mmCIF file of C-alpha atoms in Angstrom:
data_model
loop_
_atom_site.group_PDB
_atom_site.id
_atom_site.type_symbol
_atom_site.label_atom_id
_atom_site.label_comp_id
_atom_site.label_asym_id
_atom_site.label_seq_id
_atom_site.Cartn_x
_atom_site.Cartn_y
_atom_site.Cartn_z
ATOM 1 C CA UNK A 1 36.601 16.750 51.400
ATOM 2 C CA UNK A 2 38.686 18.265 54.170
ATOM 3 C CA UNK A 3 41.175 19.708 51.651
ATOM 4 C CA UNK A 4 38.340 21.106 49.548
ATOM 5 C CA UNK A 5 36.863 22.886 52.564
ATOM 6 C CA UNK A 6 40.289 24.296 53.467
ATOM 7 C CA UNK A 7 40.739 25.633 49.931
ATOM 8 C CA UNK A 8 37.281 27.245 50.046
ATOM 9 C CA UNK A 9 38.107 28.908 53.373
ATOM 10 C CA UNK A 10 41.366 30.319 52.002
ATOM 11 C CA UNK A 11 39.568 31.806 49.006
ATOM 12 C CA UNK A 12 36.907 33.434 51.210
ATOM 13 C CA UNK A 13 39.559 34.799 53.600
ATOM 14 C CA UNK A 14 41.566 36.270 50.746
ATOM 15 C CA UNK A 15 38.527 37.893 49.203
ATOM 16 C CA UNK A 16 37.460 39.395 52.516
ATOM 17 C CA UNK A 17 40.849 41.037 53.076
ATOM 18 C CA UNK A 18 41.454 42.336 49.568
ATOM 19 C CA UNK A 19 39.717 45.443 48.345
ATOM 20 C CA UNK A 20 38.894 45.884 44.698
ATOM 21 C CA UNK A 21 39.541 49.559 44.049
ATOM 22 C CA UNK A 22 37.504 51.581 41.546
ATOM 23 C CA UNK A 23 39.105 51.777 38.126
ATOM 24 C CA UNK A 24 41.809 54.440 38.077
ATOM 25 C CA UNK A 25 42.769 54.089 41.760
ATOM 26 C CA UNK A 26 45.830 52.338 43.207
ATOM 27 C CA UNK A 27 47.535 51.653 46.499
ATOM 28 C CA UNK A 28 50.516 54.006 46.586
ATOM 29 C CA UNK A 29 52.725 51.213 47.978
ATOM 30 C CA UNK A 30 52.165 49.263 44.781
ATOM 31 C CA UNK A 31 53.646 52.107 42.735
ATOM 32 C CA UNK A 32 56.438 53.225 45.084
ATOM 33 C CA UNK A 33 56.922 51.400 48.367
ATOM 34 C CA UNK A 34 59.742 53.761 49.392
ATOM 35 C CA UNK A 35 57.324 56.650 50.018
ATOM 36 C CA UNK A 36 56.658 56.920 53.740
ATOM 37 C CA UNK A 37 53.206 57.414 55.199
ATOM 38 C CA UNK A 38 51.426 58.176 58.463
ATOM 39 C CA UNK A 39 47.713 58.077 57.803
ATOM 40 C CA UNK A 40 46.639 60.394 60.615
ATOM 41 C CA UNK A 41 42.892 59.875 60.186
ATOM 42 C CA UNK A 42 43.358 56.159 60.862
ATOM 43 C CA UNK A 43 44.652 57.090 64.329
ATOM 44 C CA UNK A 44 43.757 59.292 67.298
ATOM 45 C CA UNK A 45 46.457 61.788 66.309
ATOM 46 C CA UNK A 46 44.279 64.253 64.408
ATOM 47 C CA UNK A 47 42.189 67.368 65.081
ATOM 48 C CA UNK A 48 39.167 65.314 66.192
ATOM 49 C CA UNK A 49 41.135 63.001 68.463
ATOM 50 C CA UNK A 50 39.855 59.638 67.265
ATOM 51 C CA UNK A 51 39.887 57.516 64.069
ATOM 52 C CA UNK A 52 37.777 58.974 61.275
ATOM 53 C CA UNK A 53 34.900 57.176 59.551
ATOM 54 C CA UNK A 54 35.961 55.376 56.382
ATOM 55 C CA UNK A 55 39.576 54.765 57.412
ATOM 56 C CA UNK A 56 39.723 51.009 58.011
ATOM 57 C CA UNK A 57 43.398 50.429 57.220
ATOM 58 C CA UNK A 58 46.692 52.319 57.341
ATOM 59 C CA UNK A 59 47.243 52.516 53.578
ATOM 60 C CA UNK A 60 47.389 55.381 51.092
ATOM 61 C CA UNK A 61 45.095 55.241 48.065
ATOM 62 C CA UNK A 62 45.308 57.728 45.178
ATOM 63 C CA UNK A 63 44.600 57.842 41.469
ATOM 64 C CA UNK A 64 47.166 56.145 39.248
ATOM 65 C CA UNK A 65 48.195 59.474 37.730
ATOM 66 C CA UNK A 66 48.819 60.927 41.186
ATOM 67 C CA UNK A 67 50.831 57.894 42.269
ATOM 68 C CA UNK A 68 53.052 58.145 39.199
ATOM 69 C CA UNK A 69 53.619 61.868 39.792
ATOM 70 C CA UNK A 70 54.503 61.247 43.452
ATOM 71 C CA UNK A 71 56.929 58.558 42.323
ATOM 72 C CA UNK A 72 58.743 61.160 40.187
ATOM 73 C CA UNK A 73 59.012 63.492 43.180
ATOM 74 C CA UNK A 74 60.284 60.662 45.363
ATOM 75 C CA UNK A 75 62.979 59.745 42.844
ATOM 76 C CA UNK A 76 64.366 63.278 43.067
ATOM 77 C CA UNK A 77 64.204 63.382 46.864
ATOM 78 C CA UNK A 78 65.849 59.985 47.374
ATOM 79 C CA UNK A 79 68.961 61.233 45.579
ATOM 80 C CA UNK A 80 69.186 63.999 48.197
ATOM 81 C CA UNK A 81 68.753 61.642 51.147
ATOM 82 C CA UNK A 82 65.132 62.697 51.579
ATOM 83 C CA UNK A 83 61.699 61.104 51.230
ATOM 84 C CA UNK A 84 58.080 62.060 50.878
ATOM 85 C CA UNK A 85 55.807 61.312 53.810
ATOM 86 C CA UNK A 86 52.068 61.156 53.137
ATOM 87 C CA UNK A 87 49.536 62.113 55.817
ATOM 88 C CA UNK A 88 46.433 61.687 53.654
ATOM 89 C CA UNK A 89 45.530 60.820 50.085
ATOM 90 C CA UNK A 90 42.103 59.719 48.920
ATOM 91 C CA UNK A 91 39.487 60.577 51.564
ATOM 92 C CA UNK A 92 36.034 58.947 51.549
ATOM 93 C CA UNK A 93 33.022 61.268 51.549
ATOM 94 C CA UNK A 94 31.896 59.645 54.798
ATOM 95 C CA UNK A 95 35.098 60.939 56.414
ATOM 96 C CA UNK A 96 34.275 64.451 55.210
ATOM 97 C CA UNK A 97 30.778 63.996 56.652
ATOM 98 C CA UNK A 98 32.406 63.007 59.951
ATOM 99 C CA UNK A 99 34.358 66.280 59.959
ATOM 100 C CA UNK A 100 31.162 68.256 59.308
ATOM 101 C CA UNK A 101 29.244 66.531 62.128
ATOM 102 C CA UNK A 102 32.149 67.106 64.507
ATOM 103 C CA UNK A 103 32.418 70.798 63.577
ATOM 104 C CA UNK A 104 28.778 71.316 64.576
ATOM 105 C CA UNK A 105 29.387 69.904 68.070
ATOM 106 C CA UNK A 106 30.894 73.064 69.510
ATOM 107 C CA UNK A 107 31.443 71.522 72.943
ATOM 108 C CA UNK A 108 33.850 68.873 71.579
ATOM 109 C CA UNK A 109 37.212 70.656 71.742
ATOM 110 C CA UNK A 110 39.556 68.025 73.199
ATOM 111 C CA UNK A 111 42.204 68.667 70.506
ATOM 112 C CA UNK A 112 41.858 72.463 70.396
ATOM 113 C CA UNK A 113 45.189 73.186 72.097
ATOM 114 C CA UNK A 114 47.146 71.115 69.579
ATOM 115 C CA UNK A 115 45.303 71.916 66.350
ATOM 116 C CA UNK A 116 43.309 75.163 66.546
ATOM 117 C CA UNK A 117 44.327 77.111 69.671
ATOM 118 C CA UNK A 118 43.517 80.548 68.265
ATOM 119 C CA UNK A 119 40.562 79.750 65.997
ATOM 120 C CA UNK A 120 37.081 79.471 67.588
ATOM 121 C CA UNK A 121 35.551 76.145 66.612
ATOM 122 C CA UNK A 122 32.438 78.015 65.490
ATOM 123 C CA UNK A 123 34.576 79.695 62.796
ATOM 124 C CA UNK A 124 36.101 76.581 61.239
ATOM 125 C CA UNK A 125 33.511 76.570 58.421
ATOM 126 C CA UNK A 126 33.685 80.323 57.770
ATOM 127 C CA UNK A 127 37.480 80.317 57.647
ATOM 128 C CA UNK A 128 37.621 77.377 55.251
ATOM 129 C CA UNK A 129 39.161 74.733 57.493
ATOM 130 C CA UNK A 130 36.114 72.447 57.270
ATOM 131 C CA UNK A 131 33.912 71.988 54.184
ATOM 132 C CA UNK A 132 31.164 69.630 53.059
ATOM 133 C CA UNK A 133 33.219 68.556 50.022
ATOM 134 C CA UNK A 134 36.923 67.859 49.745
ATOM 135 C CA UNK A 135 39.235 67.534 46.767
ATOM 136 C CA UNK A 136 40.711 64.541 48.573
ATOM 137 C CA UNK A 137 37.549 62.604 47.727
ATOM 138 C CA UNK A 138 38.411 62.906 44.030
ATOM 139 C CA UNK A 139 41.567 60.905 44.682
ATOM 140 C CA UNK A 140 44.244 63.240 43.309
ATOM 141 C CA UNK A 141 45.062 65.345 46.365
ATOM 142 C CA UNK A 142 47.732 64.485 48.917
ATOM 143 C CA UNK A 143 48.752 65.987 52.250
ATOM 144 C CA UNK A 144 52.475 65.493 52.663
ATOM 145 C CA UNK A 145 55.852 66.601 53.938
ATOM 146 C CA UNK A 146 59.528 65.696 53.531
ATOM 147 C CA UNK A 147 61.580 63.435 55.787
ATOM 148 C CA UNK A 148 65.354 63.343 56.272
ATOM 149 C CA UNK A 149 66.281 59.691 55.707
ATOM 150 C CA UNK A 150 69.427 59.903 57.827
ATOM 151 C CA UNK A 151 67.694 61.237 60.938
ATOM 152 C CA UNK A 152 64.235 59.835 60.226
ATOM 153 C CA UNK A 153 62.753 63.188 61.170
ATOM 154 C CA UNK A 154 60.376 65.432 59.247
ATOM 155 C CA UNK A 155 61.848 68.677 57.981
ATOM 156 C CA UNK A 156 60.860 71.728 60.017
ATOM 157 C CA UNK A 157 57.949 73.369 58.204
ATOM 158 C CA UNK A 158 57.143 75.975 60.839
ATOM 159 C CA UNK A 159 53.801 74.446 61.857
ATOM 160 C CA UNK A 160 52.483 70.936 62.314
ATOM 161 C CA UNK A 161 50.299 69.094 59.819
ATOM 162 C CA UNK A 162 46.608 70.054 60.015
ATOM 163 C CA UNK A 163 47.276 73.052 62.241
ATOM 164 C CA UNK A 164 44.339 75.439 61.754
ATOM 165 C CA UNK A 165 45.760 78.932 61.643
ATOM 166 C CA UNK A 166 47.614 81.485 59.522
ATOM 167 C CA UNK A 167 50.861 79.837 60.625
ATOM 168 C CA UNK A 168 50.112 77.068 58.122
ATOM 169 C CA UNK A 169 49.772 79.392 55.133
ATOM 170 C CA UNK A 170 52.665 78.593 52.755
ATOM 171 C CA UNK A 171 54.029 82.163 52.734
ATOM 172 C CA UNK A 172 53.482 82.981 56.405
ATOM 173 C CA UNK A 173 56.293 85.378 57.301
ATOM 174 C CA UNK A 174 56.597 85.007 61.079
ATOM 175 C CA UNK A 175 58.636 81.802 61.005
ATOM 176 C CA UNK A 176 62.375 81.264 60.912
ATOM 177 C CA UNK A 177 64.474 81.057 57.760
ATOM 178 C CA UNK A 178 64.841 77.252 57.797
ATOM 179 C CA UNK A 179 61.118 76.366 57.734
ATOM 180 C CA UNK A 180 60.580 79.075 55.116
ATOM 181 C CA UNK A 181 63.257 77.419 52.972
ATOM 182 C CA UNK A 182 61.763 73.963 53.517
ATOM 183 C CA UNK A 183 58.255 75.108 52.584
ATOM 184 C CA UNK A 184 59.518 76.741 49.419
ATOM 185 C CA UNK A 185 61.468 73.633 48.443
ATOM 186 C CA UNK A 186 58.442 71.382 48.972
ATOM 187 C CA UNK A 187 56.280 73.764 46.961
ATOM 188 C CA UNK A 188 58.872 74.014 44.172
ATOM 189 C CA UNK A 189 59.392 70.292 43.740
ATOM 190 C CA UNK A 190 55.642 69.608 43.733
ATOM 191 C CA UNK A 191 54.945 72.373 41.200
ATOM 192 C CA UNK A 192 57.678 71.070 38.936
ATOM 193 C CA UNK A 193 56.103 67.619 38.934
ATOM 194 C CA UNK A 194 52.538 68.482 38.019
ATOM 195 C CA UNK A 195 50.909 69.511 41.288
ATOM 196 C CA UNK A 196 49.207 72.725 42.337
ATOM 197 C CA UNK A 197 49.378 74.014 45.930
ATOM 198 C CA UNK A 198 46.659 75.275 48.251
ATOM 199 C CA UNK A 199 46.912 78.808 49.638
ATOM 200 C CA UNK A 200 46.029 77.951 53.244
ATOM 201 C CA UNK A 201 48.032 74.751 53.851
ATOM 202 C CA UNK A 202 51.725 74.194 53.103
ATOM 203 C CA UNK A 203 51.173 70.397 52.998
ATOM 204 C CA UNK A 204 48.229 70.231 50.549
ATOM 205 C CA UNK A 205 48.785 69.520 46.827
ATOM 206 C CA UNK A 206 46.464 68.474 43.997
ATOM 207 C CA UNK A 207 47.441 66.986 40.655
ATOM 208 C CA UNK A 208 46.891 69.662 37.988
ATOM 209 C CA UNK A 209 45.405 67.261 35.458
ATOM 210 C CA UNK A 210 43.388 65.178 37.892
ATOM 211 C CA UNK A 211 41.292 62.481 36.158
ATOM 212 C CA UNK A 212 38.125 62.871 38.274
ATOM 213 C CA UNK A 213 37.471 66.601 38.470
ATOM 214 C CA UNK A 214 33.790 66.407 39.384
ATOM 215 C CA UNK A 215 33.426 63.018 41.062
ATOM 216 C CA UNK A 216 33.519 62.594 44.840
ATOM 217 C CA UNK A 217 34.069 58.956 45.821
ATOM 218 C CA UNK A 218 32.901 57.206 48.964
ATOM 219 C CA UNK A 219 34.558 53.782 49.120
ATOM 220 C CA UNK A 220 36.286 52.944 52.395
ATOM 221 C CA UNK A 221 40.043 52.710 52.845
ATOM 222 C CA UNK A 222 40.902 49.100 53.619
#
């Protein structure tokens, strides 16, 4: 009887800690464990300054097609002593709702200096930095950069991830030659492997043939 109860407990514990993803979604680690990640919205290190709703675990989830495309990019980078680093993949709708609620609280500006020093918080909607829907919620968009495997450091891209300002536009001219080169290389390698860029953020790429073009998912990341 004691052994039977122990077996039952193990089954319940396993089920409670394992998420069954919607069909078509995968954990990126299961496709390519060499791709680095730093899920910023699981931490305090983001433009709000605290973990975001819907991020229950530090793991990257994307559609299978996106994972396979990222694996192709990673294979090319590894040969050059480089690696992808993912900041965000699939994003639950409840996380987007969290952003919207935060944007309406104009007095909450604890991360303004780091993330939007020259943009009034009241203008984040009008300037397109915050929206009520995100392509991330369709599962085929990733925010990412490139890391030098020898040094362990991210390549200089001229602005930090999630910085709200023209400095983050891919073709912003008032940065040095090295970050310009790095941005162009990131853009080139992503374009060549089936992704399309976003005009306002050097780090943001969406799979061209994404499988869920009109579906916004809301399952938690765990």
